[in-house]
Coordinates of C-alpha atoms in Angstrom, one line a residue:
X27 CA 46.3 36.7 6.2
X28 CA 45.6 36.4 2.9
X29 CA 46.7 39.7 0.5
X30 CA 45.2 41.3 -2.5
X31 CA 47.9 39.2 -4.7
X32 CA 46.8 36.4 -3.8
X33 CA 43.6 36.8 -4.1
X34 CA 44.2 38.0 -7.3
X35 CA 46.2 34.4 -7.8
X36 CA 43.1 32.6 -6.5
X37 CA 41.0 34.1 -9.2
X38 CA 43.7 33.7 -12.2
X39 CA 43.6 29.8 -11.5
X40 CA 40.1 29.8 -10.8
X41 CA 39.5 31.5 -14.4
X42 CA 41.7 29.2 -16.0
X43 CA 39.9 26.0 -14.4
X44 CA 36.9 27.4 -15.5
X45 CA 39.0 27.8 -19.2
X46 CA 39.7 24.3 -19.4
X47 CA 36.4 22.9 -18.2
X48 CA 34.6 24.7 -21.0
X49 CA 36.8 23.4 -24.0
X50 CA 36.6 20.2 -25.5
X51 CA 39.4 18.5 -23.0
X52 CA 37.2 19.8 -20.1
X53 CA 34.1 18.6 -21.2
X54 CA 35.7 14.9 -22.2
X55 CA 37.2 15.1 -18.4
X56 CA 33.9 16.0 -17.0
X57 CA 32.1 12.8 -19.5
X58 CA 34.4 10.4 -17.9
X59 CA 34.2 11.7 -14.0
X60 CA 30.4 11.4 -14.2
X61 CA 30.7 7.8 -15.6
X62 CA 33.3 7.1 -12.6
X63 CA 30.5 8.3 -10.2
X64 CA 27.3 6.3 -11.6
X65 CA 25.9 8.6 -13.6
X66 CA 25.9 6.5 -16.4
X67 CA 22.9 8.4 -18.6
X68 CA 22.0 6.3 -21.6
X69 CA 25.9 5.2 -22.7
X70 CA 25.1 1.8 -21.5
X71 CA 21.7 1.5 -24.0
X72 CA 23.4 2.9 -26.7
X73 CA 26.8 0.7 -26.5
X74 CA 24.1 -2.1 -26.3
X75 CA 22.4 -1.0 -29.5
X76 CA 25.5 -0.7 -31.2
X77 CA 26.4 -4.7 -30.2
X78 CA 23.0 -5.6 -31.4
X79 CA 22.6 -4.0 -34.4
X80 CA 26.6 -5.1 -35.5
X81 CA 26.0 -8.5 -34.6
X82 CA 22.4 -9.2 -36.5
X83 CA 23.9 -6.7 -39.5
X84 CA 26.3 -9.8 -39.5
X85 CA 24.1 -12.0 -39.5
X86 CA 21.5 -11.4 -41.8
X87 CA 22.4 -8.0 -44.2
X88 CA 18.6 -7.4 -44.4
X89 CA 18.7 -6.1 -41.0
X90 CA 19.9 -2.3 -41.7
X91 CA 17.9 -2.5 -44.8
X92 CA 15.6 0.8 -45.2
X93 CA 12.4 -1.3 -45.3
X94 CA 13.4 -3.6 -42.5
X95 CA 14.2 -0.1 -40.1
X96 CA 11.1 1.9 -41.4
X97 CA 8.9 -1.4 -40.2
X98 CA 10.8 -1.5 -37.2
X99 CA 9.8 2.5 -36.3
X100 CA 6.5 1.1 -36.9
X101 CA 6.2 -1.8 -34.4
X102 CA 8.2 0.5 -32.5
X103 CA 5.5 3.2 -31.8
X104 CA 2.6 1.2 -29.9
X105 CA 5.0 -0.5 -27.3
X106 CA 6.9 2.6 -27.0
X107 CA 4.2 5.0 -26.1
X108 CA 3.1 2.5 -23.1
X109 CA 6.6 2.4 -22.2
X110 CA 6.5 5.9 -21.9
X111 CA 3.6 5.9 -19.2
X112 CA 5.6 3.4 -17.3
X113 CA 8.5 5.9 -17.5
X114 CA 5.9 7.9 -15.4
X115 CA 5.2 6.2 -12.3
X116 CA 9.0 4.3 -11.9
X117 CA 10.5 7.9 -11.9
X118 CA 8.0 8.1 -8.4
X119 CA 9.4 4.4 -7.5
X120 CA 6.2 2.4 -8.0
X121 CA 4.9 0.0 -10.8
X122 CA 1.8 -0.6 -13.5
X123 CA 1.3 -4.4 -14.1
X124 CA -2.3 -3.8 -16.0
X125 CA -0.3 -1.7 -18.7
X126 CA -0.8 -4.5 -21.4
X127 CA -4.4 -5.6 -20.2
X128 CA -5.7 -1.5 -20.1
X129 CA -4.3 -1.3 -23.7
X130 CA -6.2 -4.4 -24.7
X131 CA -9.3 -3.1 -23.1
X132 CA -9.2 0.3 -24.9
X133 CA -8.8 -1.7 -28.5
X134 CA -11.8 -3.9 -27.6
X135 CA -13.8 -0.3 -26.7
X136 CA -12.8 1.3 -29.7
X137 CA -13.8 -1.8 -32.1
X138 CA -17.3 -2.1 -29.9
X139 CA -18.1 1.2 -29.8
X140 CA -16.7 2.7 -33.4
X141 CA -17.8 -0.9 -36.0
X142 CA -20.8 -2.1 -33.7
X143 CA -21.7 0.6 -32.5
X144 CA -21.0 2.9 -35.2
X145 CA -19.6 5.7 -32.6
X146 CA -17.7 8.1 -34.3
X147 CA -14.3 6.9 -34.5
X148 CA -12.9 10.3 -32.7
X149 CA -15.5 9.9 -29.9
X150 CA -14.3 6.2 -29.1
X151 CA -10.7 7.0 -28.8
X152 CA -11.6 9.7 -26.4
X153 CA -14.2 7.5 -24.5
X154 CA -11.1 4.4 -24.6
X155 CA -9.0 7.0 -23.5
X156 CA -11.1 8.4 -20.5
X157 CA -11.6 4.9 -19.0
X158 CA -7.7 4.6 -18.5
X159 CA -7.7 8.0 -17.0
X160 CA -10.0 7.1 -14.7
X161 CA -8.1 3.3 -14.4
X162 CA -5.3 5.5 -13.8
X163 CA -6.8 7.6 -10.8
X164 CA -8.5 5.0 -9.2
X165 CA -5.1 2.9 -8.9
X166 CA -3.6 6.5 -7.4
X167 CA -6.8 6.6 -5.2
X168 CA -6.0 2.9 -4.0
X169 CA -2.5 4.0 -2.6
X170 CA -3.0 7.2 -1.0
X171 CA -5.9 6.6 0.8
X172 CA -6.2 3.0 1.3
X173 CA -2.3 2.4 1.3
X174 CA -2.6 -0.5 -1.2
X175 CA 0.7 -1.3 -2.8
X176 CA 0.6 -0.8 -6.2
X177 CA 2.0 -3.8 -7.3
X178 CA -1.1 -5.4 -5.9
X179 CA -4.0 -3.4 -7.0
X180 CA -2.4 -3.2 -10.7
X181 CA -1.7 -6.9 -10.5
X182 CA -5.8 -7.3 -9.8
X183 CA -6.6 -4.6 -12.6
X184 CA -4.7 -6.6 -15.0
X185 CA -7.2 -9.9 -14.0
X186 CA -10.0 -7.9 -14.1
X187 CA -9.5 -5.8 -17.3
X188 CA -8.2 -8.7 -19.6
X189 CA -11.6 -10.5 -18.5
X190 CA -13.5 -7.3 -19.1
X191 CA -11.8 -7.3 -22.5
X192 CA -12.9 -11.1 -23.4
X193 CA -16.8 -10.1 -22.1
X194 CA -16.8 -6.9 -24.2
X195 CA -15.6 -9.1 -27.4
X196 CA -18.1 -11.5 -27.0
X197 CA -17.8 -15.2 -28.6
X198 CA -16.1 -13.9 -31.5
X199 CA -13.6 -12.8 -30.1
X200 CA -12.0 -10.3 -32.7
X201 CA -14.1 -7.1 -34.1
X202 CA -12.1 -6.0 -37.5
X203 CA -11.4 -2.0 -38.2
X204 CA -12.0 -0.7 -41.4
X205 CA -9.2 -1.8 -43.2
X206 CA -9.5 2.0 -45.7
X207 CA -10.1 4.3 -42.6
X208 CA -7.4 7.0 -41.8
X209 CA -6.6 5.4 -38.4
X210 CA -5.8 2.1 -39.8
X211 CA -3.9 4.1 -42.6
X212 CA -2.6 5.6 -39.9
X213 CA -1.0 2.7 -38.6
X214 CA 0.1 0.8 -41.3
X215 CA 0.6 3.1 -44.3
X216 CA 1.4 6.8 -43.4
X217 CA 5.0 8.3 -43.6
X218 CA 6.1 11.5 -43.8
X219 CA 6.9 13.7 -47.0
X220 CA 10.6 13.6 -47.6
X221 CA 10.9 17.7 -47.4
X222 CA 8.9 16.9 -44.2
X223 CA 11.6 14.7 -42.5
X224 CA 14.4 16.6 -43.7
X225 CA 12.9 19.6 -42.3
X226 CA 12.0 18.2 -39.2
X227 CA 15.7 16.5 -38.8
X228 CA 17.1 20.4 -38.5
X229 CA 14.9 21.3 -35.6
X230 CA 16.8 19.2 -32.5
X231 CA 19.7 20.6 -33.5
X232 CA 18.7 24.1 -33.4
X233 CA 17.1 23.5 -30.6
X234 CA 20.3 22.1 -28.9
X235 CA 22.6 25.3 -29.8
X236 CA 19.9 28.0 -28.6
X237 CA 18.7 26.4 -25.2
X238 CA 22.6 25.0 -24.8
X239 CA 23.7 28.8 -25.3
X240 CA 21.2 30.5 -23.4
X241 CA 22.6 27.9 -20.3
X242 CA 26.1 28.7 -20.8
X243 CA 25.0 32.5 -20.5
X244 CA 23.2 31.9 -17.4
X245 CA 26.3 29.8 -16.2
X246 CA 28.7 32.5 -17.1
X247 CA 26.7 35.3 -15.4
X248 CA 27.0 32.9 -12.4
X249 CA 30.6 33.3 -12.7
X250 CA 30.6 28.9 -13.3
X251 CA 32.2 26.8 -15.8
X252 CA 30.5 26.3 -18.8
X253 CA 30.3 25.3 -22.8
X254 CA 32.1 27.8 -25.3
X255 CA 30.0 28.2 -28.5
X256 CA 32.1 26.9 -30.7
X257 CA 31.7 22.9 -28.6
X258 CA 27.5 23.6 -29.2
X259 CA 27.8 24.7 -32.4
X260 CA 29.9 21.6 -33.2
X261 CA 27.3 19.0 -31.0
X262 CA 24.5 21.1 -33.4
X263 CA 25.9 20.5 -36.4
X264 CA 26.7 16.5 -35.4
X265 CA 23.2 16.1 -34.4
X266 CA 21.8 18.0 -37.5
X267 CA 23.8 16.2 -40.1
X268 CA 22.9 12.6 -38.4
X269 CA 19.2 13.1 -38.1
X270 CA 19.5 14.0 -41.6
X271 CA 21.6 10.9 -42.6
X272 CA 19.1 8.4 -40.9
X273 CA 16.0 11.1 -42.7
X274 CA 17.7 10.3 -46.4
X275 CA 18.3 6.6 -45.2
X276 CA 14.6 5.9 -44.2
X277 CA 13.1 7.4 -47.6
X278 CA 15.1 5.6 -49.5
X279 CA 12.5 3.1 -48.5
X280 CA 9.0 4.1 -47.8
X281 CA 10.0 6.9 -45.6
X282 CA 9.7 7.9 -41.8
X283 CA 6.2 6.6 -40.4
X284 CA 4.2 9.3 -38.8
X285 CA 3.2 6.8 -35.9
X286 CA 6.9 7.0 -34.8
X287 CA 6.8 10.9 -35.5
X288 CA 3.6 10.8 -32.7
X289 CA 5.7 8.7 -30.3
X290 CA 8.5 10.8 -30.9
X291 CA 6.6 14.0 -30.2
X292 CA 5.3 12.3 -26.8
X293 CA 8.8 11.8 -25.4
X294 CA 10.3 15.1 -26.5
X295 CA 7.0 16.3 -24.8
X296 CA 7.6 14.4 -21.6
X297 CA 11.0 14.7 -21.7
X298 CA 10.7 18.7 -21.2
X299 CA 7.9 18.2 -18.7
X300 CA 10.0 16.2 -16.3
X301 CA 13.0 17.8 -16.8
X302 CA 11.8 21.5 -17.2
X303 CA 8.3 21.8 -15.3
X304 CA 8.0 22.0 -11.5
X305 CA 5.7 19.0 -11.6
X306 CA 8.7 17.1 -13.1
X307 CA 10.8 18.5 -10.5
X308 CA 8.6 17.1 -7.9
X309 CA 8.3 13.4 -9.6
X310 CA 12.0 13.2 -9.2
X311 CA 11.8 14.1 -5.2
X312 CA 9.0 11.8 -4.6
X313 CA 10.6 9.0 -6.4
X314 CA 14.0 10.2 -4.6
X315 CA 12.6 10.6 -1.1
X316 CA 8.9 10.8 0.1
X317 CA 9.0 12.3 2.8
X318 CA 11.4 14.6 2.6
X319 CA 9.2 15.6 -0.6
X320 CA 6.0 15.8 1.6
X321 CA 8.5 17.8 4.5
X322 CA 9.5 20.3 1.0
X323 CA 5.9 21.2 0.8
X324 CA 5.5 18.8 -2.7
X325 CA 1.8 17.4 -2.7
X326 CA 2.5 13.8 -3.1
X327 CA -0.7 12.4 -3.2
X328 CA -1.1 14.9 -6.2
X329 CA 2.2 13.6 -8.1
X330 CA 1.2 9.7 -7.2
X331 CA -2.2 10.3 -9.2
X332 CA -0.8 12.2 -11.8
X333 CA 1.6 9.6 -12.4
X334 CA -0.8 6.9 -12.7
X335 CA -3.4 8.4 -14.4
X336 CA -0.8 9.7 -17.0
X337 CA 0.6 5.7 -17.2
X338 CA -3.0 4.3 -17.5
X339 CA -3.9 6.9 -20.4
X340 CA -0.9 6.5 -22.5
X341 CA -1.3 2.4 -22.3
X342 CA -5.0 2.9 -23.8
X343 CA -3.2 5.4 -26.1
X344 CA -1.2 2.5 -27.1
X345 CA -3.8 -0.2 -27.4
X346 CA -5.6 2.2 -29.9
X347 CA -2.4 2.4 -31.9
X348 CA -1.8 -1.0 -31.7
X349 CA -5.3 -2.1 -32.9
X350 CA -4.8 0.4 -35.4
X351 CA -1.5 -1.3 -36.5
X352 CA -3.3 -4.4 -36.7
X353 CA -6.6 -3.6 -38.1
X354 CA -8.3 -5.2 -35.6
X355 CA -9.7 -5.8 -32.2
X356 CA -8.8 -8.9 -30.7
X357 CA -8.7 -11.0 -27.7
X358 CA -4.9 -11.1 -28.0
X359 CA -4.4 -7.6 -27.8
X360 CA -2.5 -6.7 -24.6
X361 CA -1.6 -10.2 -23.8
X362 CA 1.5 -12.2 -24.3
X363 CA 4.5 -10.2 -23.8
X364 CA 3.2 -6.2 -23.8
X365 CA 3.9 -6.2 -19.9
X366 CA 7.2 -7.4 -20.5
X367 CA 8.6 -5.3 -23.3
X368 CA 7.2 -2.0 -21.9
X369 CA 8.5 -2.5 -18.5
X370 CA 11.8 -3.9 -19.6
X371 CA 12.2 -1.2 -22.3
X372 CA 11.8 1.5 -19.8
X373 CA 14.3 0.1 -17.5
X374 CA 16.5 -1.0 -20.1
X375 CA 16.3 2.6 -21.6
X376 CA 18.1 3.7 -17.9
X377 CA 15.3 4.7 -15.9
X378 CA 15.9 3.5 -12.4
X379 CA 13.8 0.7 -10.4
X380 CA 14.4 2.7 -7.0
X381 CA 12.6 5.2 -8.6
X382 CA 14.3 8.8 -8.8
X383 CA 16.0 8.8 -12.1
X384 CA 14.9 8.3 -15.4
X385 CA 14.2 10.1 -18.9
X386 CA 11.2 9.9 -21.2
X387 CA 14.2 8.9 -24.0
X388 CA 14.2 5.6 -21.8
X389 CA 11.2 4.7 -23.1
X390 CA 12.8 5.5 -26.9
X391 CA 16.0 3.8 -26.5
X392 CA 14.5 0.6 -24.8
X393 CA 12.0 0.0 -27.0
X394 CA 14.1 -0.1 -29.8
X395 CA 16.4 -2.5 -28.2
X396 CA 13.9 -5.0 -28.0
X397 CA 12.2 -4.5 -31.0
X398 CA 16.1 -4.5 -32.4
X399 CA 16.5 -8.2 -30.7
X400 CA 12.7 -9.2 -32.3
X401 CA 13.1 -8.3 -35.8
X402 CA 17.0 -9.8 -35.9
X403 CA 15.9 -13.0 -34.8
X404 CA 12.2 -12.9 -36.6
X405 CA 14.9 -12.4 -39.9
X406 CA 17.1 -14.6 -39.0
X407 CA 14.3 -17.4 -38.6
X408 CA 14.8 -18.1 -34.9
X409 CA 11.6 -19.2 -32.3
X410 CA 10.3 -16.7 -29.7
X411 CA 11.6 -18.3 -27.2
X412 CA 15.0 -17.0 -27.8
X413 CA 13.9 -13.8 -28.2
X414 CA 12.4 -13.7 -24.3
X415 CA 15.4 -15.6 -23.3
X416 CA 17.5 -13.0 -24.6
X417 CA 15.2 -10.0 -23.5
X418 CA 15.3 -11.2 -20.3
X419 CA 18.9 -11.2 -20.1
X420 CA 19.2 -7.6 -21.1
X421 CA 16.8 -6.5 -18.8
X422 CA 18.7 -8.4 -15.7
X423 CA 22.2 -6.5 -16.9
X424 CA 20.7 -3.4 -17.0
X425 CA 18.7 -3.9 -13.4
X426 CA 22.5 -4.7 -12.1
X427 CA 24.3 -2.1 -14.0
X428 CA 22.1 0.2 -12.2
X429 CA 22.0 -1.4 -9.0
X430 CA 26.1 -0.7 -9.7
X431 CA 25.6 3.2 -10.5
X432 CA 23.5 3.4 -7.9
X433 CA 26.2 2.5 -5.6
X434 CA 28.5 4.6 -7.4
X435 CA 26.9 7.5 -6.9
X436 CA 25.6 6.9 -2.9
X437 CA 29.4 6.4 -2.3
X438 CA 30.6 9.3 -4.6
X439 CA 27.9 11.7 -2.6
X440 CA 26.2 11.8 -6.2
X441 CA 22.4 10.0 -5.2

């Protein structure tokens, strides 16, 4: 029978577990026992990184040059913000082949309807837009009623869209943007003031100490372990003072492009929406489990077209950008490897193939991976071949280091 000493001796080493688990030994102990079970986050991408940027720095010094990086946050953007919408429907485990094709089709609408035309240029982006919402829906409308795998009917959208693309272009076959208008500026020119970018470089960490000490405080009140103020206040002030490194690094140059500020915004945005809404909540249980999602109450059908119709609108989003980045409309746009590097940067950014797991920052970390691997070799005079070669290879490892973690975790009860 169990006295009120002991009891009280229960709750002395329970307080003092919950001690050490909130300092800085507790929270290195609890880094490494969630590696040890699979949950690997994004250390895998960012050891990556690290190689690749060490090894082309070698290389070629230009690499980490100011104006090689600010042009690398540029090419970054366009692929990136398509990556993010195939963030969307892997986190429900399905897939978007079209991606590159509906981003080529929207850059063919805006150059039709905005130079030929002579559209506003506001009112074709939202009309380029609209057609892959509704791209989006009917792909969403093709699996829940008629059960069509998406691999298939996105595999026949991207046929049918890149051949919709040539027909709209015409004989020509490229329709040049204004080269003086704001969107092409836009694309090419705009970056940030440099009180702009400092600014801006405080706000995630601020962010990080408030919303990290109003959890503690909900943890505490829970009587559970959690963060002292003193470890957030340090992560802050780490985050603060590297943002502001890389902020004074990039305007040494031309400065931080407002495209990537866009595509930055978008994955913060998703990032709180999957993480912080019950929409996102019911992504990751679809993409987890369907039916035990549809058994939970969870509208499925709802999350499957949200998914896709969010995908299909942020790939037009991207083609805009893109052709923006470009100055023109072309019959180029979409094709060669757009597919590829959005679907390999999400995956190689750590969101899962099985669907489940995954971050919007996938989209952010992967992408600049392989644009990393592109401009290193583009500088260091090599052909394109290597540079799928080597793509390829980074997107197999990371398919099989999650593969790995995803046994980890099924046999540490984690999944």
């Amino acid at each position: 029978m169990t006295t009120a000493s002991d009891r009280g001796a229960l709750l002395d080493r329970s307080d003092e577990r919950l001690k050490d688990r909130s300092g800085a030994k507790g929270a290195v102990k609890g880094f490494l026992d969630r590696v040890r079970s699979g949950d690997l986050g994004s250390l895998p991408v960012v050891v990556g990184l690290v190689l690749i940027c060490t090894i082309f720095q070698t290389l070629n010094p230009v690499f980490l040059s100011p104006n090689n990086l600010v042009n690398l946050l540029f090419d970054c953007s366009t692929v990136g913000i398509i990556s993010l919408g195939i963030v969307c429907v892997l986190m429900v485990g399905e897939i978007d082949l079209s991606v590159g094709s509906v981003s080529g089709l929207s850059s063919a609408l805006l150059g039709v309807l905005w130079v030929q035309w002579g559209w506003p240029v506001a009112l074709a982006i939202l009309a380029a837009m609209a057609v892959g919402f509704v791209t989006g829906c009917v792909y969403a409308l093709l699996l829940n009623r008629l059960g069509m795998p998406s691999f298939v009917s996105t595999l026949s959208g991207l046929l049918a869209f890149l051949g919709l693309q040539l027909y709209i272009l015409g004989p020509t076959g490229s329709i040049n943007l204004p080269y003086d208008s704001p969107l092409v500026n836009f694309g090419q020119l705009l970056v940030m003031p440099h009180w702009v970018s400092y600014t801006l470089a405080v706000v995630p960490g601020v962010l990080a100490l408030l919303l990290g000490y109003r959890k503690a405080q909900r943890r505490q009140a829970a009587g559970l372990s959690s963060r002292s103020f003193g470890g957030l206040l340090l992560q802050a002030v780490a985050i603060t003072v590297a943002l502001e490194l890389v902020a004074y690094y990039l305007n040494l140059s031309r400065g931080v492009p407002w495209m990537f500020a866009l595509f930055v915004g978008l994955v913060v945005a998703m990032n709180y929406a999957l993480k912080r809404t019950q929409w996102g909540r019911s992504m990751t249980a679809v993409g987890g489990n369907r039916e035990a999602a549809r058994r939970a109450g969870i509208n499925v059908r709802l999350i499957y077209a949200s998914a896709f119709a969010l995908c299909a609108t942020l790939a037009a989003t991207g083609g805009l950008l893109s052709a923006a980045r470009l100055a023109t409309a072309s019959q180029q746009a979409g094709t060669g490897d757009v597919n590829l590097n959005a679907i390999a940067a999400a995956v190689i950014g750590g969101t899962s193939l099985f669907g489940g797991r995954g971050s919007a920052y996938s989209a952010l970390l992967g992408i600049i991976v392989i644009q990393s691997i592109a401009s290193g070799l583009t500088l260091l005079d090599l052909s394109s071949s290597l540079r799928y070669m080597i793509t390829g290879c980074v997107l197999a490892i990371a398919v099989i280091v999650d593969s790995l973690a995803r046994r980890s975790r099924v046999s540490h009860g984690r999944a």
